[in-house]
mmCIF file of C-alpha atoms in Angstrom:
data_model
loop_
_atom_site.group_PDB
_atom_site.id
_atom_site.type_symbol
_atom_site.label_atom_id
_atom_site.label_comp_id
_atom_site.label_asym_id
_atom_site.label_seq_id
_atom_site.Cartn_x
_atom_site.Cartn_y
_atom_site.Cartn_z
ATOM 1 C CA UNK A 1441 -15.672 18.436 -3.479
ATOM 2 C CA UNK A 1442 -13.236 15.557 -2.511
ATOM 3 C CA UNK A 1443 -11.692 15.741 0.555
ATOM 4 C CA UNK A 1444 -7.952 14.676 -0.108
ATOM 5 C CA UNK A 1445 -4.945 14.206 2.566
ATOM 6 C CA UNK A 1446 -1.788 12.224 1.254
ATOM 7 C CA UNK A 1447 0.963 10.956 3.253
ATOM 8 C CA UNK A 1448 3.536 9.773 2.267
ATOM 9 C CA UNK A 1449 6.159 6.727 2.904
ATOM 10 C CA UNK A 1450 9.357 5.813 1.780
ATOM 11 C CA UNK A 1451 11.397 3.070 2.983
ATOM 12 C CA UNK A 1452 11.959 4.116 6.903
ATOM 13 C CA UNK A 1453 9.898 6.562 9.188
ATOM 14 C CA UNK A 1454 12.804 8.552 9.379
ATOM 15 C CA UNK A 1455 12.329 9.393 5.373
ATOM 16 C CA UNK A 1456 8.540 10.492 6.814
ATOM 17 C CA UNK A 1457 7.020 12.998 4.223
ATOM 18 C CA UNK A 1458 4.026 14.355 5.010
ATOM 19 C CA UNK A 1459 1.450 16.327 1.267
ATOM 20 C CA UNK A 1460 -1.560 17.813 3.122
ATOM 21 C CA UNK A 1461 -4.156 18.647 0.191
ATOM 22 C CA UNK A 1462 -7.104 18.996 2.990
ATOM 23 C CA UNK A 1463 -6.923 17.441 6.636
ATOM 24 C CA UNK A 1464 -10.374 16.692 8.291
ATOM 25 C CA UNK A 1465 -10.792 17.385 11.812
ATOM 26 C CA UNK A 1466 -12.488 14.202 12.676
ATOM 27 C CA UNK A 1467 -9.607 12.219 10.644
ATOM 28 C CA UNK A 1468 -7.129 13.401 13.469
ATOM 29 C CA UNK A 1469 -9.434 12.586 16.625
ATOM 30 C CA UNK A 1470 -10.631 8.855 14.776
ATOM 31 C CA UNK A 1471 -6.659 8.359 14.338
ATOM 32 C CA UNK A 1472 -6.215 8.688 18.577
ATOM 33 C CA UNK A 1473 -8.899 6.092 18.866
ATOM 34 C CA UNK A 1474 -8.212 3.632 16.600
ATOM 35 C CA UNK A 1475 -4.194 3.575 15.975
ATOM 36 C CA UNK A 1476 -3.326 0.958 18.490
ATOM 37 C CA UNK A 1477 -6.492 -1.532 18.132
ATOM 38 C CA UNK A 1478 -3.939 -3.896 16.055
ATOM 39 C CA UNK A 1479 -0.865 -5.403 16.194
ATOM 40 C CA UNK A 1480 1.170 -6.958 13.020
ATOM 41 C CA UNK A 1481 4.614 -8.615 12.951
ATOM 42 C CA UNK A 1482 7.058 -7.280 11.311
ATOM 43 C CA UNK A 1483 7.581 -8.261 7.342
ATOM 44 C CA UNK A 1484 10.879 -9.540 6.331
ATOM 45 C CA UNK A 1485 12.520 -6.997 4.021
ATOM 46 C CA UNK A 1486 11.700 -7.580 0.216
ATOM 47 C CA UNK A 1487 14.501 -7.065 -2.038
ATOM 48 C CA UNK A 1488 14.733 -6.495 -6.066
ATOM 49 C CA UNK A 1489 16.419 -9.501 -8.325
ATOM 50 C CA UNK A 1490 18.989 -7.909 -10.210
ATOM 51 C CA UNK A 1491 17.375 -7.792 -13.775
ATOM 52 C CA UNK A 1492 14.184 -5.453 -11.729
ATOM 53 C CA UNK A 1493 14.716 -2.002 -13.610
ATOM 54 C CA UNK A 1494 16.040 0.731 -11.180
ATOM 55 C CA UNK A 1495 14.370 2.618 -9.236
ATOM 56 C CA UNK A 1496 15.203 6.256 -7.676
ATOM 57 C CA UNK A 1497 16.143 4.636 -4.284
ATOM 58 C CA UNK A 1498 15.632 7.309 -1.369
ATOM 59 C CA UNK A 1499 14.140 9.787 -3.544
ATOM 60 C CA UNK A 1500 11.997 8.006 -5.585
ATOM 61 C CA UNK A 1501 8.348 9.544 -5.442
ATOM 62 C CA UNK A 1502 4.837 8.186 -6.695
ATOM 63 C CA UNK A 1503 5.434 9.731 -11.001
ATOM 64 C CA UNK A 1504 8.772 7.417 -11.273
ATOM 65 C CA UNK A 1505 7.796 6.328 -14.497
ATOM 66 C CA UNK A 1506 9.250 2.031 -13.279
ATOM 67 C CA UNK A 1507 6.709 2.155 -10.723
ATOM 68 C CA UNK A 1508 3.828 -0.233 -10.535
ATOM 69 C CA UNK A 1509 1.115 1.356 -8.702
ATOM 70 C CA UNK A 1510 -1.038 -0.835 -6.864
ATOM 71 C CA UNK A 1511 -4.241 0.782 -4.641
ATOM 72 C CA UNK A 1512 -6.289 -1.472 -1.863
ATOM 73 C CA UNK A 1513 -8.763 -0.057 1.268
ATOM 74 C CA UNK A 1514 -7.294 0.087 4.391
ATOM 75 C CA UNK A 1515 -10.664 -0.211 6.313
ATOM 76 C CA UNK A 1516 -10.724 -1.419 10.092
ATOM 77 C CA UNK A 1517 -12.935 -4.550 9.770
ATOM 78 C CA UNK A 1518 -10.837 -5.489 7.025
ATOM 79 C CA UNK A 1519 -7.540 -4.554 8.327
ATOM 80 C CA UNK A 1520 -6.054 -7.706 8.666
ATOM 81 C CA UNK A 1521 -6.869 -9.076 4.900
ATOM 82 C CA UNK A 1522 -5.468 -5.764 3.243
ATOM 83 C CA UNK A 1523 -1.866 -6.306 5.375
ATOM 84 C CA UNK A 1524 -2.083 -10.082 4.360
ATOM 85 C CA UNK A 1525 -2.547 -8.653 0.697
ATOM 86 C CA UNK A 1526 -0.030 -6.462 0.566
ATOM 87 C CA UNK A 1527 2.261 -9.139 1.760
ATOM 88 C CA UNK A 1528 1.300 -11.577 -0.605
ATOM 89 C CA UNK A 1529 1.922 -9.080 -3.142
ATOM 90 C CA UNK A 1530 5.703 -8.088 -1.840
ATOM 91 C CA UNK A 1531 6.597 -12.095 -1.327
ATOM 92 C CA UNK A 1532 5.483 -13.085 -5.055
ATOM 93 C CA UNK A 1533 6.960 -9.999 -6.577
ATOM 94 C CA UNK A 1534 10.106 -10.208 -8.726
ATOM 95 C CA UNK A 1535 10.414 -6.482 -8.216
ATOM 96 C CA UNK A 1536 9.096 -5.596 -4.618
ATOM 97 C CA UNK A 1537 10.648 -2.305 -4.464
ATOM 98 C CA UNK A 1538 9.541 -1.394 -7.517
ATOM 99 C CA UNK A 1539 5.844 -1.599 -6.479
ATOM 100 C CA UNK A 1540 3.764 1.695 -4.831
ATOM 101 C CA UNK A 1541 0.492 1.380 -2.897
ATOM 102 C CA UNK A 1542 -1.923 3.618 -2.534
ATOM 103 C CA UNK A 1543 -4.026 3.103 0.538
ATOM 104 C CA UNK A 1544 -7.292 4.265 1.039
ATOM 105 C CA UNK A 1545 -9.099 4.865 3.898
ATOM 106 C CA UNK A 1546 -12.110 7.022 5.713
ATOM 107 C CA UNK A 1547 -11.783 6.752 9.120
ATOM 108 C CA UNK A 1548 -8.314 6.066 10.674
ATOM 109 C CA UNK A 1549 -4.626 6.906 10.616
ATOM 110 C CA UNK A 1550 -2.682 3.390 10.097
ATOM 111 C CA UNK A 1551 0.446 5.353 8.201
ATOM 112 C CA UNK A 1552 2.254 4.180 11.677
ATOM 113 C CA UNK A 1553 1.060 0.752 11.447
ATOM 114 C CA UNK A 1554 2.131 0.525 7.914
ATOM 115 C CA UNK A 1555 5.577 1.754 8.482
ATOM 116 C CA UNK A 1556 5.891 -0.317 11.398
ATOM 117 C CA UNK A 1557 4.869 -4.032 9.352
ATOM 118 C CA UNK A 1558 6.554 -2.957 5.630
ATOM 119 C CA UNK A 1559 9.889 -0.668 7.036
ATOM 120 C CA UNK A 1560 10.834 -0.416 3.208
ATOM 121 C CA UNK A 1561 7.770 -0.338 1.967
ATOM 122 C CA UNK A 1562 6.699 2.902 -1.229
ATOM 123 C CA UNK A 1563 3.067 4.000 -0.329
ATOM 124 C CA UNK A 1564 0.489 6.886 0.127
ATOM 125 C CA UNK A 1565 -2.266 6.849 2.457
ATOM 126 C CA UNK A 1566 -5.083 8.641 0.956
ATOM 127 C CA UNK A 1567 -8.600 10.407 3.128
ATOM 128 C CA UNK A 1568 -11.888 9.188 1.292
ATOM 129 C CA UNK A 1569 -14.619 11.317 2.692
ATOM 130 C CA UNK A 1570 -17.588 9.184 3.097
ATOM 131 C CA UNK A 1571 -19.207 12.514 2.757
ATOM 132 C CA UNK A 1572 -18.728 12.539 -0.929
ATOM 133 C CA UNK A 1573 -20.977 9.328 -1.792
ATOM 134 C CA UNK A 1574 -22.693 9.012 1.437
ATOM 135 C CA UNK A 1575 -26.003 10.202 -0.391
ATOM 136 C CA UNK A 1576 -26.070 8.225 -3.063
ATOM 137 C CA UNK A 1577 -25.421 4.709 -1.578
ATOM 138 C CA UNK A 1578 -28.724 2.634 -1.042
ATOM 139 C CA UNK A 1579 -29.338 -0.580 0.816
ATOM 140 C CA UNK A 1580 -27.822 -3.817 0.022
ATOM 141 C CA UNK A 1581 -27.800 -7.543 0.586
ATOM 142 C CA UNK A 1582 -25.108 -6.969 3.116
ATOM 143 C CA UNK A 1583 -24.573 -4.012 5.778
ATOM 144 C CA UNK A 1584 -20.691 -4.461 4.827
ATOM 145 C CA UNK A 1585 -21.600 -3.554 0.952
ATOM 146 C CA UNK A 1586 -23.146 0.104 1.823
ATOM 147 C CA UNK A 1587 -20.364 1.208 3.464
ATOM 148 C CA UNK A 1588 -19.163 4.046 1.789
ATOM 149 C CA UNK A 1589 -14.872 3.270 1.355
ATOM 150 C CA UNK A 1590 -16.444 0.517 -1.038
ATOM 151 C CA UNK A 1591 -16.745 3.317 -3.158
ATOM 152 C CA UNK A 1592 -12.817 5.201 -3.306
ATOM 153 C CA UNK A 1593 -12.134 2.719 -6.347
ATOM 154 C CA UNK A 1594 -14.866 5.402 -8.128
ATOM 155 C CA UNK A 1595 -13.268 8.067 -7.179
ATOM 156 C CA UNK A 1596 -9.021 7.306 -7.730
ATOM 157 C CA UNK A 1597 -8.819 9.749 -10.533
ATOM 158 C CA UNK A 1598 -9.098 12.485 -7.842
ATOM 159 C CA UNK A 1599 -7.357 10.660 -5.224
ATOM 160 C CA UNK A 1600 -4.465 9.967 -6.610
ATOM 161 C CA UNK A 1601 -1.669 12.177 -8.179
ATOM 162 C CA UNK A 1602 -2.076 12.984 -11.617
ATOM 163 C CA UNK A 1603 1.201 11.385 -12.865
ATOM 164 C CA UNK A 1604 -0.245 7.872 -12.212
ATOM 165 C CA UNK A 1605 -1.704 7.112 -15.178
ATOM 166 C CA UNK A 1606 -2.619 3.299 -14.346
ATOM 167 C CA UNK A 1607 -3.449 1.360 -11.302
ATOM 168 C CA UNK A 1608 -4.764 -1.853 -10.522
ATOM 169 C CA UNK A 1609 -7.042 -1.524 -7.669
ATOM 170 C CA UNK A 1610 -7.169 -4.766 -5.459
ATOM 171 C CA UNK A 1611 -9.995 -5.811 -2.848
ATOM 172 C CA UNK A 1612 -8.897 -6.343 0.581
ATOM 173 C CA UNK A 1613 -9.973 -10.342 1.084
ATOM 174 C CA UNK A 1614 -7.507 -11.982 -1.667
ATOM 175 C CA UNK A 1615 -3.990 -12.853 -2.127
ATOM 176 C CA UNK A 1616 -1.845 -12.206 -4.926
ATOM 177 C CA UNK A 1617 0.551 -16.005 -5.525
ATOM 178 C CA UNK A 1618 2.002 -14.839 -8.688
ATOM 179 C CA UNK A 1619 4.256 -11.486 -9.620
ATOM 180 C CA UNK A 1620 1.518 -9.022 -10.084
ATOM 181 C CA UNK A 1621 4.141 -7.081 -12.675
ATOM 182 C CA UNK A 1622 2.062 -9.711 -15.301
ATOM 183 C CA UNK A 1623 -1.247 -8.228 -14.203
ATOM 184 C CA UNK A 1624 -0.224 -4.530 -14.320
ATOM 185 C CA UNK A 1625 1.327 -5.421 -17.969
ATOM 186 C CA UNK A 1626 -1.984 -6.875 -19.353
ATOM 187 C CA UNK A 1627 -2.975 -4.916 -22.591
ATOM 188 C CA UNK A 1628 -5.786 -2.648 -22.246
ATOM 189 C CA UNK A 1629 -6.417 -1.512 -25.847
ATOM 190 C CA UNK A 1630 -8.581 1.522 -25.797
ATOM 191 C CA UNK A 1631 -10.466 0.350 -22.487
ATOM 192 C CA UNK A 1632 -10.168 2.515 -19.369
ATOM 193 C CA UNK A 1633 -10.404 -0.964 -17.259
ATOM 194 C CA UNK A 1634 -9.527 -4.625 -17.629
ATOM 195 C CA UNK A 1635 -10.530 -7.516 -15.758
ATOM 196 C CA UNK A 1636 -11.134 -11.371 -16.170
ATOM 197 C CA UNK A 1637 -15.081 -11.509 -17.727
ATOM 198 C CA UNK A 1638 -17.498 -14.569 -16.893
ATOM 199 C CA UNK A 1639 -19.739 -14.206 -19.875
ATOM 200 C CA UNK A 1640 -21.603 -17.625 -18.907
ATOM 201 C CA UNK A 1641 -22.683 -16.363 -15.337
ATOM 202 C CA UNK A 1642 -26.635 -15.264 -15.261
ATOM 203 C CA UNK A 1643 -26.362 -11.805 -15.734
ATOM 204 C CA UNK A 1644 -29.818 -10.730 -15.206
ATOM 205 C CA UNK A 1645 -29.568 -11.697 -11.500
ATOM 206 C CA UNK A 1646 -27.310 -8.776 -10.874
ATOM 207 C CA UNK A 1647 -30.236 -6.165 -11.296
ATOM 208 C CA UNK A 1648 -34.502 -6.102 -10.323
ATOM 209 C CA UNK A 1649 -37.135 -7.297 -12.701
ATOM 210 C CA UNK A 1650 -38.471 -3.415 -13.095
ATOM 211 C CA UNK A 1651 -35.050 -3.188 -14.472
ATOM 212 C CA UNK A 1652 -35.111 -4.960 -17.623
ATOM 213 C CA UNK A 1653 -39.359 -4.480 -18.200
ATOM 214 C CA UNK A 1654 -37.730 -0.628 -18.048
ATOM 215 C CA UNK A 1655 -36.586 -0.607 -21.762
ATOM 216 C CA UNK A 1656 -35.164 3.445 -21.060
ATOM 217 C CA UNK A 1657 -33.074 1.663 -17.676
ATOM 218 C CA UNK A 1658 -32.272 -1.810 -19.863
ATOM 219 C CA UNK A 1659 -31.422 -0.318 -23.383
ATOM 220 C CA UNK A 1660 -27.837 0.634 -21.281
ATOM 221 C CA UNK A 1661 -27.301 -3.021 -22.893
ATOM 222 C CA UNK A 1662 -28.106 -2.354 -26.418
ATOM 223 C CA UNK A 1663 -25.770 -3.210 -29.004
ATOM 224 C CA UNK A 1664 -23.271 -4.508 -26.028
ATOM 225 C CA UNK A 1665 -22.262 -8.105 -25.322
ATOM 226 C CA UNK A 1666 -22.322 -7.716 -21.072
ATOM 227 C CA UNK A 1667 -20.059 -9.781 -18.800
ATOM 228 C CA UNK A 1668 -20.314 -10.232 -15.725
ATOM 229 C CA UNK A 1669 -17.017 -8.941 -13.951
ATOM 230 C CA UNK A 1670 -15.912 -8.572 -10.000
ATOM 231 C CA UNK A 1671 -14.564 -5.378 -9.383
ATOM 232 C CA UNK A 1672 -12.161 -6.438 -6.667
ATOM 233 C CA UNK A 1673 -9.295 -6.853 -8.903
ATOM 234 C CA UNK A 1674 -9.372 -4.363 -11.961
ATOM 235 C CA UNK A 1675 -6.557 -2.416 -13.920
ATOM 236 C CA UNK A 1676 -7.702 1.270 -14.617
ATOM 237 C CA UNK A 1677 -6.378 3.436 -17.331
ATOM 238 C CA UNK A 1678 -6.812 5.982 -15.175
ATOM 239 C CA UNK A 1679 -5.960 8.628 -18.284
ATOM 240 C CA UNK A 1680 -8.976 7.455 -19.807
ATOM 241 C CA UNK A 1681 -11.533 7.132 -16.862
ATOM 242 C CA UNK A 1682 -10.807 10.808 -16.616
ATOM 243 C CA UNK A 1683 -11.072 11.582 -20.097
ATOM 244 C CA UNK A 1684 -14.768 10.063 -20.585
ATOM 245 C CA UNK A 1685 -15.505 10.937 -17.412
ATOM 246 C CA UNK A 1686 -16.689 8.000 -15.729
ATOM 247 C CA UNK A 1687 -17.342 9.051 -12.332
ATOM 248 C CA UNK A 1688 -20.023 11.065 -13.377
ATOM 249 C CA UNK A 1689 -21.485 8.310 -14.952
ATOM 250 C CA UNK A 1690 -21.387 5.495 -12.204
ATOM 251 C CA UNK A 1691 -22.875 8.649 -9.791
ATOM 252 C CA UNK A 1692 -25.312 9.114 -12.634
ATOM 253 C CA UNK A 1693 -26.407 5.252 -12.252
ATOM 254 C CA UNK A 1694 -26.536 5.529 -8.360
ATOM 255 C CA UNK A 1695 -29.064 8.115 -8.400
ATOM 256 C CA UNK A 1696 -31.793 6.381 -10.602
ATOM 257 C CA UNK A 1697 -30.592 4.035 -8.328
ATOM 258 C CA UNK A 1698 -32.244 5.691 -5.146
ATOM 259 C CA UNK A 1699 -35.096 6.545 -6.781
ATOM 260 C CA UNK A 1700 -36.278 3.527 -9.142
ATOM 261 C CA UNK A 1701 -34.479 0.561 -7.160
ATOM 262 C CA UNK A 1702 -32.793 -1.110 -10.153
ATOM 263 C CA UNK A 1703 -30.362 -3.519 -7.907
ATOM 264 C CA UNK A 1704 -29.769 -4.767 -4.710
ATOM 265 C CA UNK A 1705 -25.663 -5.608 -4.656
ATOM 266 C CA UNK A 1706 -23.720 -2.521 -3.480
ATOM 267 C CA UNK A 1707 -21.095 -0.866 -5.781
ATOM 268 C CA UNK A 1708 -20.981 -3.910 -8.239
ATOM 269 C CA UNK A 1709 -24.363 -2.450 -10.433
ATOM 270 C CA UNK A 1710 -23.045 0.716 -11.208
ATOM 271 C CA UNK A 1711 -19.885 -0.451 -12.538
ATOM 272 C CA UNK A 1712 -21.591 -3.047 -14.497
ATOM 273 C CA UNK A 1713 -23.877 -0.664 -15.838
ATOM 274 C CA UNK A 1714 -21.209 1.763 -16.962
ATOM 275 C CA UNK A 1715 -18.069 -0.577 -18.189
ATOM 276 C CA UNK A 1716 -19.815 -4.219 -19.072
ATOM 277 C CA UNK A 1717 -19.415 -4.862 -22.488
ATOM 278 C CA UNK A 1718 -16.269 -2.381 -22.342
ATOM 279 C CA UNK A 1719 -14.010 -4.114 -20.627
ATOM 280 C CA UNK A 1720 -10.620 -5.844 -21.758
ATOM 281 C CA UNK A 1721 -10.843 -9.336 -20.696
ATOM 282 C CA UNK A 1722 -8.200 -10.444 -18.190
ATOM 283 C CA UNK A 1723 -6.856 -14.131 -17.723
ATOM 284 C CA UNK A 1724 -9.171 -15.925 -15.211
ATOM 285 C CA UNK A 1725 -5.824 -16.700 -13.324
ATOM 286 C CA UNK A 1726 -6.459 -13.509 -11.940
ATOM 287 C CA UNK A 1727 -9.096 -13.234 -9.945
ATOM 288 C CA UNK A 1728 -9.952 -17.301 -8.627
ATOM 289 C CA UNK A 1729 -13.240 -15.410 -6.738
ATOM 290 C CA UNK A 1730 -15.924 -16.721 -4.959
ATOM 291 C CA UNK A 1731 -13.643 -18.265 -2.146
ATOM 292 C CA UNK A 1732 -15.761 -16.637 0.501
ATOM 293 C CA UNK A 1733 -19.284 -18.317 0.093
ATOM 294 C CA UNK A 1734 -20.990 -15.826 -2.513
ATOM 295 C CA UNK A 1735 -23.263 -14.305 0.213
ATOM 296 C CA UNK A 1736 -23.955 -17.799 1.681
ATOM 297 C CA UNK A 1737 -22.503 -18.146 5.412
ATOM 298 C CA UNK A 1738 -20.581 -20.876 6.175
ATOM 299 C CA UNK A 1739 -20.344 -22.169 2.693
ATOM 300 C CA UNK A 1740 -16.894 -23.214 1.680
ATOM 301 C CA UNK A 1741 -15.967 -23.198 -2.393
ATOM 302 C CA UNK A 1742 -13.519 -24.948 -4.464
ATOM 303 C CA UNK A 1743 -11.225 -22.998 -7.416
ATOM 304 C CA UNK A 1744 -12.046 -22.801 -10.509
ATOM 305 C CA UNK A 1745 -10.556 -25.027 -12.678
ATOM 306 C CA UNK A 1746 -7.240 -23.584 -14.422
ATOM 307 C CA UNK A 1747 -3.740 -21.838 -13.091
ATOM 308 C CA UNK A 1748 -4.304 -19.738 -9.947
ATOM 309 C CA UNK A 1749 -2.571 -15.866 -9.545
ATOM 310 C CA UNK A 1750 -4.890 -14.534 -7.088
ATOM 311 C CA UNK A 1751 -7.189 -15.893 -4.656
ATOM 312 C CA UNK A 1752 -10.215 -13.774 -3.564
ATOM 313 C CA UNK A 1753 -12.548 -14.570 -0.717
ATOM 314 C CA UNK A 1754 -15.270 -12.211 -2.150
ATOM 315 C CA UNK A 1755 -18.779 -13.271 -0.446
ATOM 316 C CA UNK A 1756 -19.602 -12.973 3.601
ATOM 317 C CA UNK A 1757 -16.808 -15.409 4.705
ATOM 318 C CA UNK A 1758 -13.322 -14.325 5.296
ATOM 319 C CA UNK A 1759 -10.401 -16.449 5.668
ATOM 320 C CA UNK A 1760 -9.335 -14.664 8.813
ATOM 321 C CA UNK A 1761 -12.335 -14.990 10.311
ATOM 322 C CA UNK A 1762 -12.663 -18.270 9.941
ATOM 323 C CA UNK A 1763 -8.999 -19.036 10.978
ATOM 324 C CA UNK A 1764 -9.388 -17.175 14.143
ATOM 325 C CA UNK A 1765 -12.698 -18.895 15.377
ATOM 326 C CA UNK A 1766 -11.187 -22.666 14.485
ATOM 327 C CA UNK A 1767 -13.443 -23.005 11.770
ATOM 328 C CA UNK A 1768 -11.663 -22.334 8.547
ATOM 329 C CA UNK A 1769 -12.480 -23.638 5.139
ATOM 330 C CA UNK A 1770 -9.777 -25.942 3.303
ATOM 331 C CA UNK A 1771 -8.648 -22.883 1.409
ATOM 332 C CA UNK A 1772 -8.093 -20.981 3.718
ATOM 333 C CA UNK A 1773 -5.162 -22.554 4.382
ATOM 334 C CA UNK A 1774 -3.450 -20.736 1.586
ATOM 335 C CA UNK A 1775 -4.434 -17.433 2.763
ATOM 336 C CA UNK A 1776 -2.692 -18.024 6.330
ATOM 337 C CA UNK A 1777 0.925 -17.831 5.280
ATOM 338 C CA UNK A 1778 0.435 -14.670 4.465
ATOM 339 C CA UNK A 1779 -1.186 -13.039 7.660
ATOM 340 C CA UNK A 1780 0.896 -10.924 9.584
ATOM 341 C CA UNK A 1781 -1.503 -10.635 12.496
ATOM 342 C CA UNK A 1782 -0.180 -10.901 16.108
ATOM 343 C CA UNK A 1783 -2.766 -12.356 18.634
ATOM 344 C CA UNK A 1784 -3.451 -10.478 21.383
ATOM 345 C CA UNK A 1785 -2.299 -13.623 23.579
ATOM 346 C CA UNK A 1786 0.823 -13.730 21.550
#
């Protein structure tokens, strides 16, 4: 069983609401610890243009049916990319106000820190038990790719309330440098996700030999033309996910998984397993990926050729990082503007 604790904020800390489903004990003692290991400036105040369809104002709650609902990780080694995000996100955003995040985390109470960097800002914070895939997550290429948060975006159709009905679920390294309204409207037909597709990359590499000599483990692919897609920036029909069940599926994949060693790359397998071939494509524009070195330390990367929305430093190297130990890459100069991180010498 999921353990679940929302809480809730809207627009000051004074509006503080507080939806216990289930509280973990160790969630309250982690929060003492860990609340006051970062500091963030605060965010100017992001305002709605006037043509923005209206929101509830002070009493607006997570089914408003205006709302775009946007859901990142808010995981301590990544703290400082997931604020950056959600800034990026508020400055490009024709309708700021109209936007509601849904934060997930496993280990730590940042509902302060939030409130303190985004005063106005619509969101949930949201307890992933690690407890709940903790069993089924094998080894990977990187320590960073077992941990088990990497996992909530399997898992938001019992997170989040059952009014949202769609979500785009964002990765914690990118930034968003166009209105992310456009990627929440992209057309999903009958698909239960959507995101860009690189049909030309090698998509063998992405699972072991035994794999595809395994014709019961490789026919998955029959009769389906498979894409390789990231699943840092996705839009879920979340309606539909819980309609064909596809949790039980992706755990389904994890646990041949542990006992027939089919791939080596984290939570990226499973998903392909389950949704390649299923999903509705998605401009390139958003999800420019890559940025971080693919796995290779140190390496820098260029975009992709074509009109930029998002930036994503998927791989080992992150743009703060980098920044912070003089060493950055040339893009990561377009990150900065958006981090929000105050020095400890500041």
């Amino acid at each position: 069983m999921l353990r679940i604790t929302r809480f809730s904020g809207f627009f000051s800390a004074a509006m503080f609401v507080t939806v216990l489903v289930i509280l973990s004990p160790s969630f309250q003692s982690e929060a003492i610890r860990s609340s006051h290991r970062f500091s963030f400036r605060k965010a100017p105040p992001f305002r709605n243009a006037a043509e923005c369809a209206s929101v509830s104002g002070q009493t607006t709650t997570v089914c408003d049916p205006s709302l775009v609902h946007v859901a990142i990780t808010l995981d301590v080694d990544y703290l400082r990319g997931s604020i950056a995000a959600v800034h990026s996100i508020l400055h490009n955003s024709l309708c700021p106000e109209n936007i509601f995040f849904h934060f997930l985390v496993s280990d730590t109470n940042l509902q302060t820190l939030v409130e303190s960097t985004f005063p106005n800002l619509k969101f949930n914070i949201y307890f992933f038990d690690p407890n709940v895939v903790a069993h089924l997550i094998s080894s990977s290429v990187r320590q960073a790719l077992e941990q088990p948060l990497n996992y909530a975006r399997n898992y938001l159709v019992d997170l989040l309330e059952s009014c949202v009905e769609r979500v785009i679920y964002l990765d914690s390294d990118l930034v968003v440098v166009d209105d992310v309204a456009k990627l929440w409207s992209a057309s999903l037909d009958s698909r239960a996700i959507g995101a860009p597709e690189y049909c030309h990359a090698n998509f063998t590499k992405y699972f072991t030999a035994g794999f595809w000599s395994e014709s019961r483990l490789s026919g998955t692919f029959a009769q389906r033309r498979a894409c390789y897609f990231n699943t840092g920036v996705m839009v879920m029909d979340l309606v539909k996910w819980r309609k064909e069940g596809y949790t039980k599926r992706i755990e389904r994949w994890m646990e041949i998984q542990k006992s027939d060693r089919i791939y080596e790359l984290g939570s990226l397998p499973p998903f392909l397993l389950v949704f390649a071939g299923h999903v509705a494509p998605i401009e390139h524009r958003w999800n420019q990926h890559g940025l971080g070195g693919d796995n290779v330390k140190g390496s820098c990367r260029d975009l992709h050729p074509g009109p930029v929305s998002l930036l994503h430093w998927s791989g080992s190297g992150k743009p703060w990082l980098r920044l912070s130990s003089k060493r950055p890459c040339p893009l990561d100069s377009l990150w900065a503007p958006f981090d929000l991180y105050t020095h400890p010498s500041s």
